[in-house]
Amino acid sequence: MQKIILKIKNLRISAEKKEILKGVNFEIKKGEIQALLGSNASGKSTFAQVIMGNPKYKITGGKILFLGKDITKLPPEKRAEMGIALAWQTPPSIKGVRFSQLLEKISKEKIEIEEGMNLLEREINVDFSGGEKKISELIQVLALKPKLAILDEIDSGLDIKKVEKVAKIIKERFLKQKVSILLITHSGEILNYLRPNLVSVMLDGKIVCQSKDFEKVLKTIKKYGYEKCKECFRKI
């Protein structure tokens, strides 16, 4: 039996007096890849930030368990030390610091990815294309040697060829190392190249569907759109 690496119990989150996550239950096993889909402002990125420990969000109920330990009140740095890493949807640009310098601070081992070798002597995310930013995030996460990698919209804004490259890196460098992955995506395009163990759909701060048949879920979304997901998923 696979070990559960992350378990979320009835999680409720608020920010600026507004409830964003409304009783979310979720779990990922070791070595699994799970996809979380949803429309804009459905709560997906908030979910990622809360798992990572962003203090901006107030936990009003529920628990976050990682490797069987309650991390609900732990700060981000402690969660990172335990093995959780997040690839940001919109990473900042940092002038005056080369990407290679950042990697040296993160890890003593060199992370060599063909698609990212031309980024090493450039300032972090400065004039990076959308695809280069995504590859930069993946390299940083790999350098941290995570047990759980949260990839927030890693396919957003990319053309088909770049989505395929990103998916290849995930398969060859994350999944082969048995890293558990929470893959957050709006379009679901990357799932044409990766096969998740489970796909979940989040709407209005709630998970309204979970299915192993991700192809059927994607077809339903493409046919009906997210606005009618609650109704459509009764037919799956």
PDB file of C-alpha atoms in Angstrom:
ATOM      1  CA  MET A   1       0.000   0.000   0.000  1.00  0.00           C
ATOM      2  CA  GLN A   2       1.322   3.437  -0.971  1.00  0.00           C
ATOM      3  CA  LYS A   3       2.056   5.810   1.864  1.00  0.00           C
ATOM      4  CA  ILE A   4      -0.080   8.959   2.116  1.00  0.00           C
ATOM      5  CA  ILE A   5       2.309  11.904   1.949  1.00  0.00           C
ATOM      6  CA  LEU A   6      -0.208  14.766   2.164  1.00  0.00           C
ATOM      7  CA  LYS A   7      -3.630  14.688   3.782  1.00  0.00           C
ATOM      8  CA  ILE A   8      -5.987  17.680   3.977  1.00  0.00           C
ATOM      9  CA  LYS A   9      -8.922  17.447   6.383  1.00  0.00           C
ATOM     10  CA  ASN A  10     -11.948  19.761   6.034  1.00  0.00           C
ATOM     11  CA  LEU A  11      -9.723  22.793   5.330  1.00  0.00           C
ATOM     12  CA  ARG A  12     -11.327  26.228   5.587  1.00  0.00           C
ATOM     13  CA  ILE A  13      -9.415  29.372   4.638  1.00  0.00           C
ATOM     14  CA  SER A  14     -10.239  33.068   4.807  1.00  0.00           C
ATOM     15  CA  ALA A  15      -8.518  36.229   3.618  1.00  0.00           C
ATOM     16  CA  GLU A  16      -9.707  39.800   4.146  1.00  0.00           C
ATOM     17  CA  LYS A  17     -12.838  38.468   5.912  1.00  0.00           C
ATOM     18  CA  LYS A  18     -13.829  36.391   2.878  1.00  0.00           C
ATOM     19  CA  GLU A  19     -13.948  32.598   2.964  1.00  0.00           C
ATOM     20  CA  ILE A  20     -11.961  31.165   0.036  1.00  0.00           C
ATOM     21  CA  LEU A  21     -11.662  27.449   0.754  1.00  0.00           C
ATOM     22  CA  LYS A  22     -14.814  25.863   2.124  1.00  0.00           C
ATOM     23  CA  GLY A  23     -14.130  22.497   3.672  1.00  0.00           C
ATOM     24  CA  VAL A  24     -11.584  20.891   1.329  1.00  0.00           C
ATOM     25  CA  ASN A  25     -10.621  17.239   1.776  1.00  0.00           C
ATOM     26  CA  PHE A  26      -7.685  15.955  -0.253  1.00  0.00           C
ATOM     27  CA  GLU A  27      -4.811  13.482  -0.143  1.00  0.00           C
ATOM     28  CA  ILE A  28      -1.792  12.466  -2.225  1.00  0.00           C
ATOM     29  CA  LYS A  29       0.201   9.254  -1.942  1.00  0.00           C
ATOM     30  CA  LYS A  30       3.944   8.849  -2.405  1.00  0.00           C
ATOM     31  CA  GLY A  31       5.002   8.976  -6.051  1.00  0.00           C
ATOM     32  CA  GLU A  32       1.568   9.999  -7.300  1.00  0.00           C
ATOM     33  CA  ILE A  33       0.749  12.820  -9.665  1.00  0.00           C
ATOM     34  CA  GLN A  34      -2.605  14.462  -9.058  1.00  0.00           C
ATOM     35  CA  ALA A  35      -4.146  17.207 -11.146  1.00  0.00           C
ATOM     36  CA  LEU A  36      -6.305  19.971  -9.715  1.00  0.00           C
ATOM     37  CA  LEU A  37      -8.411  21.795 -12.298  1.00  0.00           C
ATOM     38  CA  GLY A  38     -10.781  24.717 -11.955  1.00  0.00           C
ATOM     39  CA  SER A  39     -11.875  28.030 -13.375  1.00  0.00           C
ATOM     40  CA  ASN A  40     -10.151  31.314 -12.521  1.00  0.00           C
ATOM     41  CA  ALA A  41     -10.697  32.410  -8.903  1.00  0.00           C
ATOM     42  CA  SER A  42     -11.894  28.940  -7.913  1.00  0.00           C
ATOM     43  CA  GLY A  43      -9.351  28.708  -5.080  1.00  0.00           C
ATOM     44  CA  LYS A  44      -6.658  26.535  -6.739  1.00  0.00           C
ATOM     45  CA  SER A  45      -3.688  28.872  -6.218  1.00  0.00           C
ATOM     46  CA  THR A  46      -4.872  29.731  -2.710  1.00  0.00           C
ATOM     47  CA  PHE A  47      -4.869  25.999  -1.973  1.00  0.00           C
ATOM     48  CA  ALA A  48      -1.251  25.767  -3.157  1.00  0.00           C
ATOM     49  CA  GLN A  49      -0.188  28.781  -1.087  1.00  0.00           C
ATOM     50  CA  VAL A  50      -1.865  27.438   2.039  1.00  0.00           C
ATOM     51  CA  ILE A  51      -0.156  24.052   1.741  1.00  0.00           C
ATOM     52  CA  MET A  52       3.140  25.938   1.452  1.00  0.00           C
ATOM     53  CA  GLY A  53       2.262  28.021   4.534  1.00  0.00           C
ATOM     54  CA  ASN A  54       1.657  31.545   3.201  1.00  0.00           C
ATOM     55  CA  PRO A  55       0.686  33.577   6.327  1.00  0.00           C
ATOM     56  CA  LYS A  56      -1.555  35.825   4.230  1.00  0.00           C
ATOM     57  CA  TYR A  57      -4.315  33.246   4.580  1.00  0.00           C
ATOM     58  CA  LYS A  58      -6.099  32.491   7.843  1.00  0.00           C
ATOM     59  CA  ILE A  59      -6.961  28.888   8.584  1.00  0.00           C
ATOM     60  CA  THR A  60     -10.408  28.874  10.204  1.00  0.00           C
ATOM     61  CA  GLY A  61     -10.882  25.116  10.290  1.00  0.00           C
ATOM     62  CA  GLY A  62      -9.358  21.773   9.393  1.00  0.00           C
ATOM     63  CA  LYS A  63      -5.838  20.341   9.312  1.00  0.00           C
ATOM     64  CA  ILE A  64      -2.894  19.838   6.965  1.00  0.00           C
ATOM     65  CA  LEU A  65      -0.934  16.650   7.566  1.00  0.00           C
ATOM     66  CA  PHE A  66       2.402  15.966   5.857  1.00  0.00           C
ATOM     67  CA  LEU A  67       4.089  12.586   6.341  1.00  0.00           C
ATOM     68  CA  GLY A  68       1.628  11.992   9.168  1.00  0.00           C
ATOM     69  CA  LYS A  69       2.589  15.180  11.036  1.00  0.00           C
ATOM     70  CA  ASP A  70       0.275  18.132  11.637  1.00  0.00           C
ATOM     71  CA  ILE A  71       1.894  21.106   9.852  1.00  0.00           C
ATOM     72  CA  THR A  72      -1.152  23.389   9.992  1.00  0.00           C
ATOM     73  CA  LYS A  73       0.653  25.995  12.100  1.00  0.00           C
ATOM     74  CA  LEU A  74       4.184  25.560  10.758  1.00  0.00           C
ATOM     75  CA  PRO A  75       5.841  28.472   8.862  1.00  0.00           C
ATOM     76  CA  PRO A  76       6.839  28.060   5.186  1.00  0.00           C
ATOM     77  CA  GLU A  77      10.543  27.487   5.913  1.00  0.00           C
ATOM     78  CA  LYS A  78       9.777  24.535   8.192  1.00  0.00           C
ATOM     79  CA  ARG A  79       7.515  22.997   5.563  1.00  0.00           C
ATOM     80  CA  ALA A  80      10.257  23.454   2.969  1.00  0.00           C
ATOM     81  CA  GLU A  81      12.739  21.709   5.274  1.00  0.00           C
ATOM     82  CA  MET A  82      10.310  18.778   5.560  1.00  0.00           C
ATOM     83  CA  GLY A  83      10.178  18.424   1.782  1.00  0.00           C
ATOM     84  CA  ILE A  84       7.420  20.622   0.326  1.00  0.00           C
ATOM     85  CA  ALA A  85       8.298  22.860  -2.616  1.00  0.00           C
ATOM     86  CA  LEU A  86       6.197  25.227  -4.713  1.00  0.00           C
ATOM     87  CA  ALA A  87       6.694  26.363  -8.301  1.00  0.00           C
ATOM     88  CA  TRP A  88       5.133  29.819  -8.500  1.00  0.00           C
ATOM     89  CA  GLN A  89       2.575  30.727 -11.130  1.00  0.00           C
ATOM     90  CA  THR A  90       4.064  34.217 -11.567  1.00  0.00           C
ATOM     91  CA  PRO A  91       7.636  34.209 -10.186  1.00  0.00           C
ATOM     92  CA  PRO A  92       9.333  37.587  -9.593  1.00  0.00           C
ATOM     93  CA  SER A  93      12.235  38.984 -11.612  1.00  0.00           C
ATOM     94  CA  ILE A  94      15.403  39.653  -9.597  1.00  0.00           C
ATOM     95  CA  LYS A  95      17.974  41.976 -11.117  1.00  0.00           C
ATOM     96  CA  GLY A  96      21.628  41.689 -10.154  1.00  0.00           C
ATOM     97  CA  VAL A  97      21.449  38.003  -9.194  1.00  0.00           C
ATOM     98  CA  ARG A  98      22.341  35.305 -11.698  1.00  0.00           C
ATOM     99  CA  PHE A  99      20.263  32.161 -11.828  1.00  0.00           C
ATOM    100  CA  SER A 100      23.383  30.069 -11.193  1.00  0.00           C
ATOM    101  CA  GLN A 101      24.011  32.010  -7.952  1.00  0.00           C
ATOM    102  CA  LEU A 102      20.525  31.191  -6.715  1.00  0.00           C
ATOM    103  CA  LEU A 103      20.986  27.500  -7.488  1.00  0.00           C
ATOM    104  CA  GLU A 104      24.299  27.458  -5.609  1.00  0.00           C
ATOM    105  CA  LYS A 105      22.491  28.751  -2.516  1.00  0.00           C
ATOM    106  CA  ILE A 106      19.756  26.138  -2.850  1.00  0.00           C
ATOM    107  CA  SER A 107      21.880  23.054  -3.492  1.00  0.00           C
ATOM    108  CA  LYS A 108      25.496  21.953  -3.724  1.00  0.00           C
ATOM    109  CA  GLU A 109      24.592  19.546  -6.505  1.00  0.00           C
ATOM    110  CA  LYS A 110      24.278  20.754 -10.088  1.00  0.00           C
ATOM    111  CA  ILE A 111      20.851  20.412 -11.649  1.00  0.00           C
ATOM    112  CA  GLU A 112      21.448  19.981 -15.344  1.00  0.00           C
ATOM    113  CA  ILE A 113      18.454  20.286 -17.638  1.00  0.00           C
ATOM    114  CA  GLU A 114      19.221  20.853 -21.282  1.00  0.00           C
ATOM    115  CA  GLU A 115      16.411  23.372 -21.749  1.00  0.00           C
ATOM    116  CA  GLY A 116      17.672  25.453 -18.822  1.00  0.00           C
ATOM    117  CA  MET A 117      21.418  25.615 -19.435  1.00  0.00           C
ATOM    118  CA  ASN A 118      21.164  28.963 -21.257  1.00  0.00           C
ATOM    119  CA  LEU A 119      19.514  30.527 -18.198  1.00  0.00           C
ATOM    120  CA  LEU A 120      22.351  30.000 -15.740  1.00  0.00           C
ATOM    121  CA  GLU A 121      24.307  33.205 -16.302  1.00  0.00           C
ATOM    122  CA  ARG A 122      21.268  35.410 -16.766  1.00  0.00           C
ATOM    123  CA  GLU A 123      19.592  37.487 -14.071  1.00  0.00           C
ATOM    124  CA  ILE A 124      16.720  35.586 -12.442  1.00  0.00           C
ATOM    125  CA  ASN A 125      13.615  35.829 -14.651  1.00  0.00           C
ATOM    126  CA  VAL A 126      14.808  39.107 -16.186  1.00  0.00           C
ATOM    127  CA  ASP A 127      13.598  39.107 -19.797  1.00  0.00           C
ATOM    128  CA  PHE A 128      12.816  35.402 -19.515  1.00  0.00           C
ATOM    129  CA  SER A 129      10.125  34.156 -21.874  1.00  0.00           C
ATOM    130  CA  GLY A 130       7.074  32.434 -20.391  1.00  0.00           C
ATOM    131  CA  GLY A 131       8.565  29.030 -21.124  1.00  0.00           C
ATOM    132  CA  GLU A 132      11.938  29.967 -19.614  1.00  0.00           C
ATOM    133  CA  LYS A 133      10.242  31.077 -16.392  1.00  0.00           C
ATOM    134  CA  LYS A 134       8.444  27.741 -16.109  1.00  0.00           C
ATOM    135  CA  ILE A 135      11.650  25.778 -16.702  1.00  0.00           C
ATOM    136  CA  SER A 136      13.439  28.005 -14.186  1.00  0.00           C
ATOM    137  CA  GLU A 137      10.792  27.166 -11.571  1.00  0.00           C
ATOM    138  CA  LEU A 138      11.102  23.443 -12.250  1.00  0.00           C
ATOM    139  CA  ILE A 139      14.887  23.582 -11.874  1.00  0.00           C
ATOM    140  CA  GLN A 140      14.589  25.427  -8.564  1.00  0.00           C
ATOM    141  CA  VAL A 141      12.099  22.899  -7.231  1.00  0.00           C
ATOM    142  CA  LEU A 142      14.337  20.000  -8.306  1.00  0.00           C
ATOM    143  CA  ALA A 143      17.298  21.605  -6.524  1.00  0.00           C
ATOM    144  CA  LEU A 144      15.323  21.502  -3.274  1.00  0.00           C
ATOM    145  CA  LYS A 145      14.927  17.707  -3.570  1.00  0.00           C
ATOM    146  CA  PRO A 146      11.292  17.767  -2.499  1.00  0.00           C
ATOM    147  CA  LYS A 147       9.089  14.908  -1.409  1.00  0.00           C
ATOM    148  CA  LEU A 148       6.056  16.894  -2.610  1.00  0.00           C
ATOM    149  CA  ALA A 149       6.204  19.348  -5.516  1.00  0.00           C
ATOM    150  CA  ILE A 150       3.307  21.756  -6.015  1.00  0.00           C
ATOM    151  CA  LEU A 151       3.337  23.004  -9.609  1.00  0.00           C
ATOM    152  CA  ASP A 152       0.972  25.966  -9.903  1.00  0.00           C
ATOM    153  CA  GLU A 153      -0.174  26.605 -13.496  1.00  0.00           C
ATOM    154  CA  ILE A 154       3.110  25.264 -14.860  1.00  0.00           C
ATOM    155  CA  ASP A 155       1.522  25.084 -18.331  1.00  0.00           C
ATOM    156  CA  SER A 156      -0.176  28.488 -18.418  1.00  0.00           C
ATOM    157  CA  GLY A 157       0.681  30.797 -21.330  1.00  0.00           C
ATOM    158  CA  LEU A 158       2.747  28.165 -23.141  1.00  0.00           C
ATOM    159  CA  ASP A 159       2.413  26.918 -26.694  1.00  0.00           C
ATOM    160  CA  ILE A 160       2.040  23.186 -27.383  1.00  0.00           C
ATOM    161  CA  LYS A 161       5.764  22.538 -27.894  1.00  0.00           C
ATOM    162  CA  LYS A 162       6.696  24.215 -24.604  1.00  0.00           C
ATOM    163  CA  VAL A 163       3.943  22.370 -22.730  1.00  0.00           C
ATOM    164  CA  GLU A 164       5.389  19.129 -24.101  1.00  0.00           C
ATOM    165  CA  LYS A 165       8.894  20.127 -22.911  1.00  0.00           C
ATOM    166  CA  VAL A 166       7.624  20.952 -19.428  1.00  0.00           C
ATOM    167  CA  ALA A 167       5.758  17.639 -19.261  1.00  0.00           C
ATOM    168  CA  LYS A 168       8.909  15.785 -20.331  1.00  0.00           C
ATOM    169  CA  ILE A 169      10.908  17.368 -17.499  1.00  0.00           C
ATOM    170  CA  ILE A 170       8.211  16.406 -14.998  1.00  0.00           C
ATOM    171  CA  LYS A 171       8.169  12.792 -16.214  1.00  0.00           C
ATOM    172  CA  GLU A 172      11.923  12.353 -16.446  1.00  0.00           C
ATOM    173  CA  ARG A 173      13.083  14.325 -13.415  1.00  0.00           C
ATOM    174  CA  PHE A 174      10.206  14.241 -10.919  1.00  0.00           C
ATOM    175  CA  LEU A 175       8.186  11.074 -11.456  1.00  0.00           C
ATOM    176  CA  LYS A 176      11.232   8.833 -11.961  1.00  0.00           C
ATOM    177  CA  GLN A 177      12.480  10.038  -8.567  1.00  0.00           C
ATOM    178  CA  LYS A 178       9.092   9.185  -6.972  1.00  0.00           C
ATOM    179  CA  VAL A 179       8.368  12.825  -6.121  1.00  0.00           C
ATOM    180  CA  SER A 180       4.677  13.327  -5.371  1.00  0.00           C
ATOM    181  CA  ILE A 181       3.164  16.056  -7.520  1.00  0.00           C
ATOM    182  CA  LEU A 182       0.161  18.330  -7.145  1.00  0.00           C
ATOM    183  CA  LEU A 183      -0.312  19.723 -10.645  1.00  0.00           C
ATOM    184  CA  ILE A 184      -2.581  22.767 -10.715  1.00  0.00           C
ATOM    185  CA  THR A 185      -3.909  23.714 -14.135  1.00  0.00           C
ATOM    186  CA  HIS A 186      -6.703  25.791 -15.621  1.00  0.00           C
ATOM    187  CA  SER A 187      -6.614  24.542 -19.195  1.00  0.00           C
ATOM    188  CA  GLY A 188      -5.618  20.934 -18.554  1.00  0.00           C
ATOM    189  CA  GLU A 189      -3.503  20.938 -21.736  1.00  0.00           C
ATOM    190  CA  ILE A 190      -0.520  19.426 -19.972  1.00  0.00           C
ATOM    191  CA  LEU A 191      -2.602  16.329 -19.206  1.00  0.00           C
ATOM    192  CA  ASN A 192      -2.299  15.412 -22.866  1.00  0.00           C
ATOM    193  CA  TYR A 193       1.320  14.511 -22.016  1.00  0.00           C
ATOM    194  CA  LEU A 194       1.020  13.367 -18.390  1.00  0.00           C
ATOM    195  CA  ARG A 195      -1.336  10.765 -16.935  1.00  0.00           C
ATOM    196  CA  PRO A 196      -2.411  11.726 -13.416  1.00  0.00           C
ATOM    197  CA  ASN A 197      -3.449   9.095 -10.893  1.00  0.00           C
ATOM    198  CA  LEU A 198      -6.412  11.257  -9.996  1.00  0.00           C
ATOM    199  CA  VAL A 199      -7.944  14.499 -11.212  1.00  0.00           C
ATOM    200  CA  SER A 200      -9.968  16.825  -8.995  1.00  0.00           C
ATOM    201  CA  VAL A 201     -12.059  19.840  -9.937  1.00  0.00           C
ATOM    202  CA  MET A 202     -12.338  22.830  -7.627  1.00  0.00           C
ATOM    203  CA  LEU A 203     -15.122  25.383  -7.941  1.00  0.00           C
ATOM    204  CA  ASP A 204     -15.895  28.220  -5.544  1.00  0.00           C
ATOM    205  CA  GLY A 205     -13.488  26.890  -2.929  1.00  0.00           C
ATOM    206  CA  LYS A 206     -14.827  23.325  -2.959  1.00  0.00           C
ATOM    207  CA  ILE A 207     -13.745  20.109  -4.666  1.00  0.00           C
ATOM    208  CA  VAL A 208     -16.833  19.096  -6.637  1.00  0.00           C
ATOM    209  CA  CYS A 209     -15.405  16.105  -8.490  1.00  0.00           C
ATOM    210  CA  GLN A 210     -12.652  13.525  -8.217  1.00  0.00           C
ATOM    211  CA  SER A 211     -12.043  10.873 -10.838  1.00  0.00           C
ATOM    212  CA  LYS A 212      -9.362   8.482 -12.081  1.00  0.00           C
ATOM    213  CA  ASP A 213     -10.799   8.908 -15.590  1.00  0.00           C
ATOM    214  CA  PHE A 214      -9.093  12.235 -16.313  1.00  0.00           C
ATOM    215  CA  GLU A 215      -9.795  11.995 -20.053  1.00  0.00           C
ATOM    216  CA  LYS A 216     -13.544  11.886 -19.411  1.00  0.00           C
ATOM    217  CA  VAL A 217     -13.282  14.814 -17.011  1.00  0.00           C
ATOM    218  CA  LEU A 218     -11.393  16.899 -19.603  1.00  0.00           C
ATOM    219  CA  LYS A 219     -13.944  16.062 -22.292  1.00  0.00           C
ATOM    220  CA  THR A 220     -16.757  17.121 -19.967  1.00  0.00           C
ATOM    221  CA  ILE A 221     -15.051  20.433 -19.207  1.00  0.00           C
ATOM    222  CA  LYS A 222     -14.387  21.146 -22.879  1.00  0.00           C
ATOM    223  CA  LYS A 223     -17.992  20.353 -23.768  1.00  0.00           C
ATOM    224  CA  TYR A 224     -19.781  22.167 -20.943  1.00  0.00           C
ATOM    225  CA  GLY A 225     -17.187  24.555 -19.497  1.00  0.00           C
ATOM    226  CA  TYR A 226     -16.523  25.072 -15.798  1.00  0.00           C
ATOM    227  CA  GLU A 227     -19.698  27.061 -15.148  1.00  0.00           C
ATOM    228  CA  LYS A 228     -21.846  23.948 -15.508  1.00  0.00           C
ATOM    229  CA  CYS A 229     -19.404  21.521 -13.927  1.00  0.00           C
ATOM    230  CA  LYS A 230     -21.563  20.669 -10.931  1.00  0.00           C
ATOM    231  CA  GLU A 231     -24.430  19.707 -13.194  1.00  0.00           C
ATOM    232  CA  CYS A 232     -22.294  17.983 -15.820  1.00  0.00           C
ATOM    233  CA  PHE A 233     -20.325  15.837 -13.393  1.00  0.00           C
ATOM    234  CA  ARG A 234     -23.498  14.121 -12.251  1.00  0.00           C
ATOM    235  CA  LYS A 235     -23.475  12.552 -15.731  1.00  0.00           C
ATOM    236  CA  ILE A 236     -19.921  11.165 -15.532  1.00  0.00           C
TER     237      ILE A 236
END
